[in-house]
PDB file of C-alpha atoms and ligand atoms in Angstrom:
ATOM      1  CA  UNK M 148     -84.209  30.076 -68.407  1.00 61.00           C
ATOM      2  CA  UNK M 149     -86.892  30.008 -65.379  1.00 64.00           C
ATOM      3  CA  UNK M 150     -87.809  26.039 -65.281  1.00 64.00           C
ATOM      4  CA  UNK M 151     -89.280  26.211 -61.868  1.00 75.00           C
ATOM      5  CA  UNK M 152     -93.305  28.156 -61.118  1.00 76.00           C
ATOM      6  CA  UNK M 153     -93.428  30.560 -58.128  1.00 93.00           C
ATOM      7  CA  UNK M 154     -95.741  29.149 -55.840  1.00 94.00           C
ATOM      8  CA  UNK M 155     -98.365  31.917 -56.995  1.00 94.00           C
ATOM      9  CA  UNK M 156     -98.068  30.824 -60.777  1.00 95.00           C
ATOM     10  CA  UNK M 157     -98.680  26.911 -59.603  1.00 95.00           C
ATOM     11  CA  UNK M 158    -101.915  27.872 -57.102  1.00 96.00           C
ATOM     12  CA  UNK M 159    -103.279  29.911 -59.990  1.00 96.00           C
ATOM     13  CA  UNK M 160    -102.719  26.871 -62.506  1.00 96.00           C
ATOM     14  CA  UNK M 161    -104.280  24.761 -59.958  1.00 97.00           C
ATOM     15  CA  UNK M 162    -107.012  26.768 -59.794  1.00 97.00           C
ATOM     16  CA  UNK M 163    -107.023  26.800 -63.330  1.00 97.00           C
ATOM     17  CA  UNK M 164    -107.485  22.992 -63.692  1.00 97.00           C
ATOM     18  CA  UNK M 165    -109.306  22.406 -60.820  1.00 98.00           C
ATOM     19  CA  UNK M 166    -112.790  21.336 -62.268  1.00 97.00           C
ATOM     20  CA  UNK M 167    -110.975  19.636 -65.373  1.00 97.00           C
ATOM     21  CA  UNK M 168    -108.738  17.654 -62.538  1.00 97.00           C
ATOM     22  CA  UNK M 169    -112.435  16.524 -60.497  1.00 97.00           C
ATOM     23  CA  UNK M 170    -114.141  15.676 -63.647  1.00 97.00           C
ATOM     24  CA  UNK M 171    -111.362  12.621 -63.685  1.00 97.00           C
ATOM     25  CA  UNK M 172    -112.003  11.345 -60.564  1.00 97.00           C
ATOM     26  CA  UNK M 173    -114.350   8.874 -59.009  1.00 96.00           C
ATOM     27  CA  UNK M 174    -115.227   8.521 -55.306  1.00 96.00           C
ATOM     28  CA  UNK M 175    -111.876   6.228 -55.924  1.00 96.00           C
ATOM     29  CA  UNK M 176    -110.147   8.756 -57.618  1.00 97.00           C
ATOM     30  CA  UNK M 177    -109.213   8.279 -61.138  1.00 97.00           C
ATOM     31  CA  UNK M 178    -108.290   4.536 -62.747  1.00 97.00           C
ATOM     32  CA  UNK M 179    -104.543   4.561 -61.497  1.00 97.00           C
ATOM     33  CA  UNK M 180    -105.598   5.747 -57.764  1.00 98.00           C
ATOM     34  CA  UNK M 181    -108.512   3.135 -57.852  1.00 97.00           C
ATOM     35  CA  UNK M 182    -106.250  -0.172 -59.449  1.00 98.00           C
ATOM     36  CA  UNK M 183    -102.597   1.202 -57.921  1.00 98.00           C
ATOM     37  CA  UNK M 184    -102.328   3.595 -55.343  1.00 98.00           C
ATOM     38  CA  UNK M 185    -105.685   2.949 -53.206  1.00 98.00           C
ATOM     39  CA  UNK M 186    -104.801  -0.789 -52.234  1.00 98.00           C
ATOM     40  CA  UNK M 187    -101.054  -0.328 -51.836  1.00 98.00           C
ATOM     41  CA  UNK M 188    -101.658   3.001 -49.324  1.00 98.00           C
ATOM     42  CA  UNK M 189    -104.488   1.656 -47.688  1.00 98.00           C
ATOM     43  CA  UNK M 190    -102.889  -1.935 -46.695  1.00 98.00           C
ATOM     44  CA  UNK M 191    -100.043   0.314 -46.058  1.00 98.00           C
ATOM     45  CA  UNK M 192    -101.666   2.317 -43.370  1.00 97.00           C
ATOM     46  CA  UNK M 193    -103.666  -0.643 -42.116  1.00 97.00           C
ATOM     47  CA  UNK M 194    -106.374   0.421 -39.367  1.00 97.00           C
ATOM     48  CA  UNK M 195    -107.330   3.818 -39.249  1.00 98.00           C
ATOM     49  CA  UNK M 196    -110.016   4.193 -36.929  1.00 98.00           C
ATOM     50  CA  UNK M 197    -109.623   7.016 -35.118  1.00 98.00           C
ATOM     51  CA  UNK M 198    -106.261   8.363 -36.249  1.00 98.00           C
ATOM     52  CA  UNK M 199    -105.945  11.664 -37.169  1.00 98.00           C
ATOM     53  CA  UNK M 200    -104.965  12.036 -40.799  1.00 98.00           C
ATOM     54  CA  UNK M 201    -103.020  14.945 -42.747  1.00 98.00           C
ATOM     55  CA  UNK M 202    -104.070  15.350 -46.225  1.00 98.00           C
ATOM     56  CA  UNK M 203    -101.691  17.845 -47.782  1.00 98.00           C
ATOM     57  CA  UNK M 204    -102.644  18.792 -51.180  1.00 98.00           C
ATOM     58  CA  UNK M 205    -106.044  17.008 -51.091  1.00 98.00           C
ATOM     59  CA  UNK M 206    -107.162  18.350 -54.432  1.00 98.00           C
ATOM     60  CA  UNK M 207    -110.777  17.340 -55.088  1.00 97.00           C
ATOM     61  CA  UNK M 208    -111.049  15.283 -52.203  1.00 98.00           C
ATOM     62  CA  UNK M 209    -111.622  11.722 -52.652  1.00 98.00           C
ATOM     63  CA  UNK M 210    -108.641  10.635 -50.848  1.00 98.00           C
ATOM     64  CA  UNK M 211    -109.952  12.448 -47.204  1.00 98.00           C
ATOM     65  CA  UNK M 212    -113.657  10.944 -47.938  1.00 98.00           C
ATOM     66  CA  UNK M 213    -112.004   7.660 -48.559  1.00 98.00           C
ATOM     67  CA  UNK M 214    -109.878   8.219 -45.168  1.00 98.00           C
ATOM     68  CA  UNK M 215    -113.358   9.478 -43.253  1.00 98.00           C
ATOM     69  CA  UNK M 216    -115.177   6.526 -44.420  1.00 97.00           C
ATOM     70  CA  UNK M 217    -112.798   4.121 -43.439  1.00 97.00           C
ATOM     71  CA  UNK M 218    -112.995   5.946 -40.028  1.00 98.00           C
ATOM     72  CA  UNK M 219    -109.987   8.344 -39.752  1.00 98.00           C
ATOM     73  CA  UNK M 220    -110.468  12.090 -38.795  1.00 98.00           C
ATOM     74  CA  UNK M 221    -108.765  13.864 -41.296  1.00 98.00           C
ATOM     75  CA  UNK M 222    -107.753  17.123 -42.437  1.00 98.00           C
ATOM     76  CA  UNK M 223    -107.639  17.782 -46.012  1.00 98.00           C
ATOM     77  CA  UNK M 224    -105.815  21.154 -46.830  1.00 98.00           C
ATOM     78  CA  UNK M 225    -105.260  22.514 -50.330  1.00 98.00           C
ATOM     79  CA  UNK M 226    -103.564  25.959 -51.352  1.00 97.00           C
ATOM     80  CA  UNK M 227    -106.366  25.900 -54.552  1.00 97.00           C
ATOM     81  CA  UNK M 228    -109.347  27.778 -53.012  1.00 97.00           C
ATOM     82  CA  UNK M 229    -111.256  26.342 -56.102  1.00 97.00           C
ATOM     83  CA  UNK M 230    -110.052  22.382 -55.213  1.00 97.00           C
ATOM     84  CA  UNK M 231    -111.559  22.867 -51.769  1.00 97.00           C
ATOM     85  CA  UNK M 232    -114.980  24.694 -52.891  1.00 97.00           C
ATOM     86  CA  UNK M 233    -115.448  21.500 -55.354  1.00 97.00           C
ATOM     87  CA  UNK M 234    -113.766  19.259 -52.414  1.00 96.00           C
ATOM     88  CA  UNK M 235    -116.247  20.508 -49.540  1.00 94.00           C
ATOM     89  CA  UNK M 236    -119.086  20.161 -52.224  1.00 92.00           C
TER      90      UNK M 236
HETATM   91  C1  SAM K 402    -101.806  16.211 -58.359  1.00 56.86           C
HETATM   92  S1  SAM K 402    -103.016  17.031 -57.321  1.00 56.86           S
HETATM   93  C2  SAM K 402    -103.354  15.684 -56.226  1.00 56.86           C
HETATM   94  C3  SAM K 402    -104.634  15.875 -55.461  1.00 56.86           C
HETATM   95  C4  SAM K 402    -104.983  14.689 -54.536  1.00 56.86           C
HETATM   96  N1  SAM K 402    -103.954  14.451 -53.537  1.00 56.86           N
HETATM   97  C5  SAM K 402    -105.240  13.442 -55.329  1.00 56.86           C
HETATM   98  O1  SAM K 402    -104.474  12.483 -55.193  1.00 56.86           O
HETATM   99  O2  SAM K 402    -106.204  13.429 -56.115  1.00 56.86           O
HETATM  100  C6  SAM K 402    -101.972  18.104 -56.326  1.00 56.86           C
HETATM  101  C7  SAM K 402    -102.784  19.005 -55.383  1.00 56.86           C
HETATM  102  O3  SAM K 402    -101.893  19.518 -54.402  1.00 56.86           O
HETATM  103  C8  SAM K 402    -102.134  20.904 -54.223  1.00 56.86           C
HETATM  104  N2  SAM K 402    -100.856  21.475 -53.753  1.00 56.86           N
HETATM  105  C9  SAM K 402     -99.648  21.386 -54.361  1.00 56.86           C
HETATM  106  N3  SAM K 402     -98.693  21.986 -53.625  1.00 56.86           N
HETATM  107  C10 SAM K 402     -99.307  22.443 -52.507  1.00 56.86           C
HETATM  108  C11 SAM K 402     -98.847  23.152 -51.355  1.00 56.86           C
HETATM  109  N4  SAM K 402     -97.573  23.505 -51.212  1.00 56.86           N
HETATM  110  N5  SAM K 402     -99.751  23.455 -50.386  1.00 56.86           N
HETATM  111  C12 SAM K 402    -101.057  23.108 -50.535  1.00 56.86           C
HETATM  112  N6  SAM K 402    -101.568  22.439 -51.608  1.00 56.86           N
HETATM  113  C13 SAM K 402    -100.688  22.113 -52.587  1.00 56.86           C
HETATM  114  C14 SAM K 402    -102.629  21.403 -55.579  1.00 56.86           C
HETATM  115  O4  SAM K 402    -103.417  22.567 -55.459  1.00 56.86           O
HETATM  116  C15 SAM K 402    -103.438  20.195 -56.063  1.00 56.86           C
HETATM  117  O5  SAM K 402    -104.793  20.272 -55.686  1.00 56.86           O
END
């Protein structure tokens, strides 16, 4: 039995559940990001101002614009063509 996607299969079920994925999330992403994962990762990283941050797997996007406006430059990279269209919108 095949347990594990090929990388094609995953990007294409991405792509798949892209707009159902951004329709969960907030400018704080969705309610676990916002009450869990936000404060943790940003007290974690402390001051960003100018550092130059990797996004890997952004996915919609709030993370990077979260990033930007706390004054990073980051790059937010996605193998989903569709989570970047609806990221970059
Ligand atoms: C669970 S979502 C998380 C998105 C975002 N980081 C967030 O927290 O909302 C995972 C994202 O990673 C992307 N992804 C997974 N593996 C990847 C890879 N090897 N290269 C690029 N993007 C990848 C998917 O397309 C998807 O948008």
């Amino acid at each position: 039995m095949k347990l594990q996607a090929s990388t094609e299969e995953a990007i294409k079920r991405w792509e798949r559940f892209a707009e159902e994925y951004a329709e969960t999330h907030t400018e704080h992403g969705d309610t676990h990001k916002e009450v869990l994962l936000n404060p943790v990762l940003f007290k974690l990283l402390g001051d960003i101002k100018g550092k130059r941050i990797l996004d890997a797997g952004c996915g919609e996007g709030y993370l990077s614009r979260k990033l930007a406006k706390a004054g990073a430059e980051v790059t937010a990279v996605d193998y989903a063509k569709r989570m970047l269209e609806i990221a970059n919108r």
